[in-house]
CSV table of C-alpha atoms and ligand atoms in Angstrom, one decimal:
chain,number,residue,atom,x,y,z
G,1,UNK,CA,149.7,147.3,124.8
G,2,UNK,CA,150.1,143.6,123.9
G,3,UNK,CA,153.0,143.0,121.5
G,4,UNK,CA,151.9,141.6,118.0
G,5,UNK,CA,153.4,138.2,118.7
G,6,UNK,CA,151.5,137.6,122.0
G,7,UNK,CA,148.2,135.8,122.5
G,8,UNK,CA,145.3,138.3,122.9
G,9,UNK,CA,142.6,137.9,125.6
G,10,UNK,CA,139.3,139.6,126.2
G,11,UNK,CA,139.8,142.9,128.1
G,12,UNK,CA,137.3,141.9,130.8
G,13,UNK,CA,139.8,139.2,132.0
G,14,UNK,CA,142.3,141.9,133.0
G,15,UNK,CA,141.0,142.4,136.6
G,16,UNK,CA,139.4,139.1,137.3
G,17,UNK,CA,140.4,137.9,140.7
G,18,UNK,CA,140.7,134.1,140.7
G,19,UNK,CA,138.1,132.3,142.9
G,20,UNK,CA,139.8,131.5,146.3
G,21,UNK,CA,138.7,128.2,147.7
G,22,UNK,CA,138.5,127.7,151.4
G,23,UNK,CA,141.9,126.7,152.8
G,24,UNK,CA,142.6,123.2,154.1
G,25,UNK,CA,143.5,123.1,157.8
G,26,UNK,CA,147.2,123.3,158.5
G,27,UNK,CA,148.9,120.3,160.2
G,28,UNK,CA,149.5,120.9,163.9
G,29,UNK,CA,151.7,118.5,165.9
G,30,UNK,CA,149.6,115.4,165.1
G,31,UNK,CA,146.4,116.8,166.6
G,32,UNK,CA,143.2,116.4,164.5
G,33,UNK,CA,142.5,119.1,162.0
G,34,UNK,CA,139.2,120.4,160.7
G,35,UNK,CA,138.0,122.3,157.6
G,36,UNK,CA,135.4,125.0,158.4
G,37,UNK,CA,136.3,127.2,155.4
G,38,UNK,CA,134.0,125.9,152.6
G,39,UNK,CA,130.5,125.4,154.0
G,40,UNK,CA,130.8,121.7,153.5
G,41,UNK,CA,128.7,119.0,155.1
G,42,UNK,CA,130.7,117.2,157.8
G,43,UNK,CA,128.8,113.9,157.5
G,44,UNK,CA,130.3,111.2,155.4
G,45,UNK,CA,128.1,109.7,152.6
G,46,UNK,CA,125.1,107.5,153.5
G,47,UNK,CA,125.9,103.9,152.5
G,48,UNK,CA,123.1,103.8,149.8
G,49,UNK,CA,124.4,106.9,148.2
G,50,UNK,CA,127.9,105.7,148.2
G,51,UNK,CA,126.8,102.3,146.7
G,52,UNK,CA,124.9,104.0,143.9
G,53,UNK,CA,127.9,106.2,143.0
G,54,UNK,CA,130.3,103.2,143.2
G,55,UNK,CA,128.0,101.2,140.9
G,56,UNK,CA,127.9,104.1,138.5
G,57,UNK,CA,131.7,104.4,138.5
G,58,UNK,CA,131.8,101.0,136.8
G,59,UNK,CA,130.5,102.7,133.6
G,60,UNK,CA,133.3,105.3,133.5
G,61,UNK,CA,134.2,104.3,129.9
G,62,UNK,CA,130.8,105.6,128.8
G,63,UNK,CA,129.7,109.2,128.5
G,64,UNK,CA,127.0,110.1,131.0
G,65,UNK,CA,123.4,110.7,130.0
G,66,UNK,CA,123.7,114.2,128.6
G,67,UNK,CA,120.0,114.9,129.2
G,68,UNK,CA,120.2,113.8,132.9
G,69,UNK,CA,116.8,112.3,132.2
G,70,UNK,CA,116.4,110.2,135.4
G,71,UNK,CA,117.7,113.0,137.7
G,72,UNK,CA,115.4,115.6,136.0
G,73,UNK,CA,112.5,113.2,136.5
G,74,UNK,CA,113.3,112.7,140.1
G,75,UNK,CA,113.6,116.5,140.7
G,76,UNK,CA,110.4,117.0,138.8
G,77,UNK,CA,108.5,114.6,141.1
G,78,UNK,CA,110.2,116.1,144.2
G,79,UNK,CA,109.2,119.7,143.5
G,80,UNK,CA,106.1,119.2,141.4
G,81,UNK,CA,107.6,121.1,138.4
G,82,UNK,CA,107.7,120.1,134.8
G,83,UNK,CA,111.0,118.8,133.4
G,84,UNK,CA,110.9,121.7,130.9
G,85,UNK,CA,111.4,124.0,133.9
G,86,UNK,CA,114.5,122.2,135.2
G,87,UNK,CA,118.2,122.3,134.3
G,88,UNK,CA,121.1,120.5,136.1
G,89,UNK,CA,124.7,121.5,136.0
G,90,UNK,CA,128.1,121.0,137.6
G,91,UNK,CA,127.1,122.8,140.8
G,92,UNK,CA,124.7,125.7,141.0
G,93,UNK,CA,127.6,128.0,140.3
G,94,UNK,CA,128.0,126.5,136.8
G,95,UNK,CA,124.3,127.2,136.2
G,96,UNK,CA,124.9,130.8,137.3
G,97,UNK,CA,127.8,131.1,134.8
G,98,UNK,CA,125.6,129.6,132.0
G,99,UNK,CA,122.8,132.0,132.9
G,100,UNK,CA,125.0,135.0,132.8
G,101,UNK,CA,126.6,133.9,129.5
G,102,UNK,CA,123.1,133.6,128.1
G,103,UNK,CA,121.9,137.1,129.3
G,104,UNK,CA,124.7,139.7,129.7
G,105,UNK,CA,127.7,141.1,128.0
G,106,UNK,CA,129.6,144.4,127.7
G,107,UNK,CA,127.4,147.4,128.6
G,108,UNK,CA,124.9,145.4,130.7
G,109,UNK,CA,124.6,145.6,134.5
G,110,UNK,CA,124.0,142.9,137.1
G,111,UNK,CA,122.8,144.1,140.5
G,112,UNK,CA,123.4,142.2,143.7
G,113,UNK,CA,123.9,142.8,147.4
G,114,UNK,CA,127.4,143.0,148.7
G,115,UNK,CA,129.0,141.3,150.6
G,116,UNK,CA,127.5,138.2,149.1
G,117,UNK,CA,128.7,135.0,147.4
G,118,UNK,CA,132.3,135.6,146.3
G,119,UNK,CA,131.7,133.9,142.9
G,120,UNK,CA,129.2,136.6,141.8
G,121,UNK,CA,131.7,139.4,140.9
G,122,UNK,CA,133.9,136.9,139.0
G,123,UNK,CA,131.0,135.3,137.1
G,124,UNK,CA,129.7,138.8,136.1
G,125,UNK,CA,133.1,140.1,135.1
G,126,UNK,CA,133.9,137.2,132.8
G,127,UNK,CA,130.9,138.1,130.7
G,128,UNK,CA,132.2,141.7,130.3
G,129,UNK,CA,129.1,143.0,132.0
G,130,UNK,CA,129.3,145.4,135.0
G,131,UNK,CA,128.6,144.4,138.6
G,132,UNK,CA,126.5,146.9,140.6
G,133,UNK,CA,127.1,146.0,144.2
G,134,UNK,CA,124.6,147.3,146.8
G,135,UNK,CA,125.8,147.3,150.4
G,136,UNK,CA,123.9,145.1,152.9
G,137,UNK,CA,122.1,146.8,155.7
G,138,UNK,CA,123.7,147.1,159.2
G,139,UNK,CA,122.2,143.8,160.2
G,140,UNK,CA,123.7,142.1,157.2
G,141,UNK,CA,120.5,141.8,155.1
G,142,UNK,CA,119.6,142.7,151.5
G,143,UNK,CA,118.7,146.4,151.2
G,144,UNK,CA,115.9,146.1,148.6
G,145,UNK,CA,115.1,149.9,148.5
G,146,UNK,CA,118.7,150.5,147.6
G,147,UNK,CA,118.7,147.6,145.1
G,148,UNK,CA,115.6,149.0,143.5
G,149,UNK,CA,117.3,152.4,143.2
G,150,UNK,CA,120.3,150.7,141.6
G,151,UNK,CA,118.3,149.3,138.7
G,152,UNK,CA,118.8,151.1,135.4
G,153,UNK,CA,117.9,150.5,131.8
G,154,UNK,CA,121.1,148.5,131.5
G,155,UNK,CA,120.1,146.1,134.3
G,156,UNK,CA,119.4,142.7,132.9
G,157,UNK,CA,119.8,140.4,135.9
G,158,UNK,CA,119.5,140.8,139.7
G,159,UNK,CA,121.1,138.2,142.0
G,160,UNK,CA,119.4,137.6,145.3
G,161,UNK,CA,121.2,135.2,147.7
G,162,UNK,CA,118.9,133.8,150.4
G,163,UNK,CA,120.1,133.0,153.0
G,164,UNK,CA,123.0,135.2,152.2
G,165,UNK,CA,126.6,133.8,152.0
G,166,UNK,CA,128.6,134.8,154.0
G,167,UNK,CA,126.5,136.7,156.5
G,168,UNK,CA,123.6,134.3,157.1
G,169,UNK,CA,120.2,136.1,157.1
G,170,UNK,CA,117.3,135.1,154.8
G,171,UNK,CA,115.3,137.3,152.5
G,172,UNK,CA,111.7,137.4,153.7
G,173,UNK,CA,108.8,136.6,151.4
G,174,UNK,CA,107.1,140.0,151.7
G,175,UNK,CA,110.4,141.8,151.0
G,176,UNK,CA,111.1,139.9,147.8
G,177,UNK,CA,107.4,140.2,146.6
G,178,UNK,CA,107.5,143.9,147.1
G,179,UNK,CA,110.8,144.1,145.2
G,180,UNK,CA,109.5,141.9,142.3
G,181,UNK,CA,106.5,144.3,142.0
G,182,UNK,CA,108.8,147.2,141.1
G,183,UNK,CA,111.4,145.3,139.1
G,184,UNK,CA,110.8,145.6,135.3
G,185,UNK,CA,109.4,142.3,134.1
G,186,UNK,CA,112.2,141.9,131.6
G,187,UNK,CA,114.8,141.9,134.3
G,188,UNK,CA,115.6,138.3,135.5
G,189,UNK,CA,115.8,137.9,139.3
G,190,UNK,CA,117.9,134.9,140.2
G,191,UNK,CA,117.1,133.5,143.7
G,192,UNK,CA,120.1,131.6,144.9
G,193,UNK,CA,119.0,129.2,147.6
G,194,UNK,CA,122.1,127.1,148.1
G,195,UNK,CA,121.4,126.8,151.8
G,196,UNK,CA,117.6,126.6,151.6
G,197,UNK,CA,117.4,123.3,153.6
G,198,UNK,CA,119.0,125.0,156.7
G,199,UNK,CA,116.4,127.7,157.0
G,200,UNK,CA,114.1,127.6,160.0
G,201,UNK,CA,112.7,131.2,159.8
G,202,UNK,CA,109.0,130.8,158.7
G,203,UNK,CA,108.8,134.2,156.9
G,204,UNK,CA,111.4,133.1,154.4
G,205,UNK,CA,110.8,133.4,150.7
G,206,UNK,CA,110.5,130.1,148.8
G,207,UNK,CA,111.9,130.6,145.3
G,208,UNK,CA,110.1,127.5,144.0
G,209,UNK,CA,106.7,128.9,145.1
G,210,UNK,CA,107.6,132.3,143.6
G,211,UNK,CA,108.8,131.1,140.2
G,212,UNK,CA,105.4,129.6,139.5
G,213,UNK,CA,103.8,133.0,139.3
G,214,UNK,CA,106.7,135.1,138.1
G,215,UNK,CA,108.3,134.3,134.7
G,216,UNK,CA,111.3,136.5,135.5
G,217,UNK,CA,112.3,134.4,138.5
G,218,UNK,CA,114.9,131.7,138.3
G,219,UNK,CA,115.8,129.5,141.4
G,220,UNK,CA,119.2,128.0,141.9
G,221,UNK,CA,119.7,125.1,144.4
G,222,UNK,CA,122.4,122.5,145.0
G,223,UNK,CA,123.2,119.1,146.2
G,224,UNK,CA,126.5,120.4,147.6
G,225,UNK,CA,125.5,121.5,151.1
G,226,UNK,CA,122.5,119.8,152.7
G,227,UNK,CA,122.8,116.7,150.6
G,228,UNK,CA,126.6,116.4,151.2
G,229,UNK,CA,127.6,116.0,147.5
G,230,UNK,CA,130.0,119.0,147.2
G,231,UNK,CA,132.7,116.8,145.7
G,232,UNK,CA,130.5,115.5,142.9
G,233,UNK,CA,129.3,119.0,141.6
G,234,UNK,CA,125.5,118.8,141.0
G,235,UNK,CA,123.2,121.8,141.2
G,236,UNK,CA,119.8,122.5,139.6
G,237,UNK,CA,117.9,125.5,138.3
G,238,UNK,CA,114.1,125.9,138.3
G,239,UNK,CA,112.6,128.5,136.0
G,240,UNK,CA,110.4,129.1,133.1
G,241,UNK,CA,111.2,127.1,129.9
G,242,UNK,CA,112.7,130.1,128.0
G,243,UNK,CA,115.1,130.8,130.8
G,244,UNK,CA,116.0,127.2,131.4
G,245,UNK,CA,116.3,126.6,127.7
G,246,UNK,CA,118.9,129.5,127.4
G,247,UNK,CA,120.9,127.9,130.3
G,248,UNK,CA,120.9,124.5,128.6
G,249,UNK,CA,122.2,126.1,125.4
G,250,UNK,CA,125.2,127.4,127.3
G,251,UNK,CA,125.9,124.2,129.2
G,252,UNK,CA,129.0,122.1,128.5
G,253,UNK,CA,128.0,118.8,126.9
G,254,UNK,CA,128.1,115.8,129.3
G,255,UNK,CA,129.0,118.1,132.2
G,256,UNK,CA,127.3,116.2,135.1
G,257,UNK,CA,129.0,112.9,135.4
G,258,UNK,CA,127.2,109.6,135.6
G,259,UNK,CA,128.5,109.1,139.2
G,260,UNK,CA,127.2,112.5,140.2
G,261,UNK,CA,123.8,111.9,138.6
G,262,UNK,CA,123.5,108.5,140.4
G,263,UNK,CA,124.5,110.0,143.7
G,264,UNK,CA,122.0,112.8,143.4
G,265,UNK,CA,119.1,110.4,142.5
G,266,UNK,CA,120.1,108.2,145.4
G,267,UNK,CA,120.2,111.2,147.7
G,268,UNK,CA,116.6,112.3,146.7
G,269,UNK,CA,115.5,108.7,147.6
G,270,UNK,CA,117.0,109.0,151.1
G,271,UNK,CA,116.2,112.7,151.6
G,272,UNK,CA,114.5,112.2,154.9
G,273,UNK,CA,117.6,110.8,156.5
G,274,UNK,CA,119.8,113.5,155.0
G,275,UNK,CA,117.5,116.2,156.3
G,276,UNK,CA,117.7,114.7,159.8
G,277,UNK,CA,121.5,115.4,159.5
G,278,UNK,CA,120.6,119.0,158.5
G,279,UNK,CA,118.4,119.2,161.6
G,280,UNK,CA,121.3,118.2,163.8
G,281,UNK,CA,123.5,120.8,162.1
G,282,UNK,CA,120.8,123.4,162.8
G,283,UNK,CA,120.8,122.4,166.5
G,284,UNK,CA,124.6,122.8,166.5
G,285,UNK,CA,124.3,126.1,164.8
G,286,UNK,CA,122.0,127.4,167.6
G,287,UNK,CA,124.6,126.2,170.1
G,288,UNK,CA,127.4,128.0,168.4
G,289,UNK,CA,125.5,131.2,167.9
G,290,UNK,CA,124.3,131.1,171.5
G,291,UNK,CA,127.9,130.6,172.8
G,292,UNK,CA,129.2,133.4,170.6
G,293,UNK,CA,126.5,135.8,171.8
G,294,UNK,CA,127.1,134.8,175.4
G,295,UNK,CA,130.8,135.7,174.8
G,296,UNK,CA,129.8,139.2,173.6
G,297,UNK,CA,129.9,138.7,169.8
G,298,UNK,CA,127.3,140.4,167.7
G,299,UNK,CA,126.4,137.6,165.3
G,300,UNK,CA,123.8,138.1,162.5
G,301,UNK,CA,120.9,135.7,162.4
G,302,UNK,CA,122.2,132.6,160.6
G,303,UNK,CA,119.8,130.5,158.6
G,304,UNK,CA,122.7,128.6,157.0
G,305,UNK,CA,125.4,126.1,157.9
G,306,UNK,CA,127.9,128.9,158.8
G,307,UNK,CA,128.2,131.9,161.1
G,308,UNK,CA,129.6,135.4,160.3
G,309,UNK,CA,131.9,137.4,162.5
G,310,UNK,CA,132.5,141.0,161.5
G,311,UNK,CA,136.1,141.6,162.4
G,312,UNK,CA,137.2,144.4,160.2
G,313,UNK,CA,141.0,144.9,160.3
G,314,UNK,CA,141.3,141.9,162.8
G,315,UNK,CA,140.0,139.4,160.3
G,316,UNK,CA,143.2,137.8,159.1
G,317,UNK,CA,144.6,137.8,162.7
G,318,UNK,CA,141.5,136.0,164.0
G,319,UNK,CA,141.6,133.5,161.1
G,320,UNK,CA,145.2,132.7,161.9
G,321,UNK,CA,144.4,132.2,165.6
G,322,UNK,CA,141.8,129.6,164.7
G,323,UNK,CA,144.1,128.0,162.2
G,324,UNK,CA,146.7,127.6,164.9
G,325,UNK,CA,144.2,125.3,166.6
G,326,UNK,CA,144.1,123.1,163.5
G,327,UNK,CA,140.8,124.6,162.1
G,328,UNK,CA,140.6,126.5,158.8
G,329,UNK,CA,138.0,129.2,158.5
G,330,UNK,CA,137.2,131.7,155.7
G,331,UNK,CA,138.6,135.2,156.1
G,332,UNK,CA,137.4,138.1,153.9
G,333,UNK,CA,140.3,140.5,154.7
G,334,UNK,CA,139.1,143.8,156.1
G,335,UNK,CA,135.6,142.6,156.5
G,336,UNK,CA,135.0,139.4,158.5
G,337,UNK,CA,135.4,135.7,159.0
G,338,UNK,CA,132.9,133.0,157.9
G,339,UNK,CA,132.9,129.8,159.9
G,340,UNK,CA,131.1,126.7,158.8
G,341,UNK,CA,129.2,124.6,161.3
G,342,UNK,CA,131.1,121.4,161.3
G,343,UNK,CA,131.9,118.5,163.7
G,344,UNK,CA,131.2,119.6,167.3
G,345,UNK,CA,134.9,119.2,168.2
G,346,UNK,CA,135.8,121.6,165.5
G,347,UNK,CA,133.1,124.0,166.5
G,348,UNK,CA,134.4,123.8,170.1
G,349,UNK,CA,138.0,124.6,169.0
G,350,UNK,CA,136.7,127.7,167.1
G,351,UNK,CA,134.6,128.8,170.1
G,352,UNK,CA,137.6,128.5,172.3
G,353,UNK,CA,139.4,131.1,170.2
G,354,UNK,CA,136.3,133.3,169.9
G,355,UNK,CA,135.8,133.4,173.6
G,356,UNK,CA,139.5,134.1,174.3
G,357,UNK,CA,139.3,136.9,171.7
G,358,UNK,CA,136.7,138.7,173.7
G,359,UNK,CA,138.4,138.6,177.0
N,401,LIG,C1,125.3,131.2,147.9
N,401,LIG,C2,125.9,130.1,147.1
N,401,LIG,N1,125.5,129.8,145.9
N,401,LIG,C3,126.0,128.9,145.2
N,401,LIG,C4,127.0,128.1,145.6
N,401,LIG,C5,127.6,127.1,144.8
N,401,LIG,O1,127.4,125.8,145.1
N,401,LIG,P1,127.7,124.6,144.1
N,401,LIG,O2,128.3,125.2,142.9
N,401,LIG,O3,128.6,123.7,144.9
N,401,LIG,O4,126.3,124.0,143.8
N,401,LIG,C6,127.5,128.3,146.9
N,401,LIG,C7,128.7,127.6,147.4
N,401,LIG,O5,129.4,127.9,148.3
N,401,LIG,C8,127.0,129.4,147.7
N,401,LIG,O6,127.5,129.7,148.9
């Protein structure tokens, strides 16, 4: 019991595990170090994007445009969706927090696959709602039959991560359509497509296509990964105006900085060049996956900028072995290790450890 003279917090905070960011690489005897623990884009900013952000920084004494008008208009033109169907936030994870704040509280349930994005359980728990985690299939995909069975009268939101972080596979169009056909229309289905630009599988679901016909679908995307703006925190949501309006009500005023807005707008203007970099990362992904499989690793299909190694009890030991080479990766103790596709020298250092591990 809390003594009378101590500050009182909401009970749902009691078991909230703090979000663990990917570790920076440890220094090793002057050799270069690499960070493959946060699914960041290894390319530095394009000059035009950097120039736009630098110019915007000169206005740091002013609040940014709270309505993000220019960025919303650019996104509207890019995706062919009305501005009323768009919201921007400080990363797509912020939009997820706002959305959950707008929809669920004590007594409500949020269904999602597990293992998936590590922010989901935290975001749900902070609202006081209950997470209902549905195990992935043996090949690390969403199990929609089991997710359907997990839906109850208390379910208000379902989170679908495609491609799935940290395992890599996508949700296919026919799978999600069949699922949406059985989900009650008053349950919101959030399609988290943070890695959408890295997908090459043709049967993949496209959340933006889907939302046009389904009022209970909300799409989350981000400038953090393919567009290389992780440090500026800009994500966007596409959904029907009632859903987007609820998100906007929960957003912090002036959240997305002027610098971030300028960089995002400039990135859309040079999208072709940025997506060429994504193509190069996809080629590198194929090289890494091929090398791992040749070394005897059973790697799930990755449609993202990372690969997943199921290591069970060896997870932490493996992560430490890679760290000893100056490369940080992301261990999920007892489960597996997620390794971002980064600079080829970094990928080679990781592959060296992975090959040796199998011998
Ligand atoms: C599946 C997924 N969704 C959302 C995010 C959040 O991205 P951001 O908040 O940087 O837009 C991430 C970041 O790692 C992610 O992996």
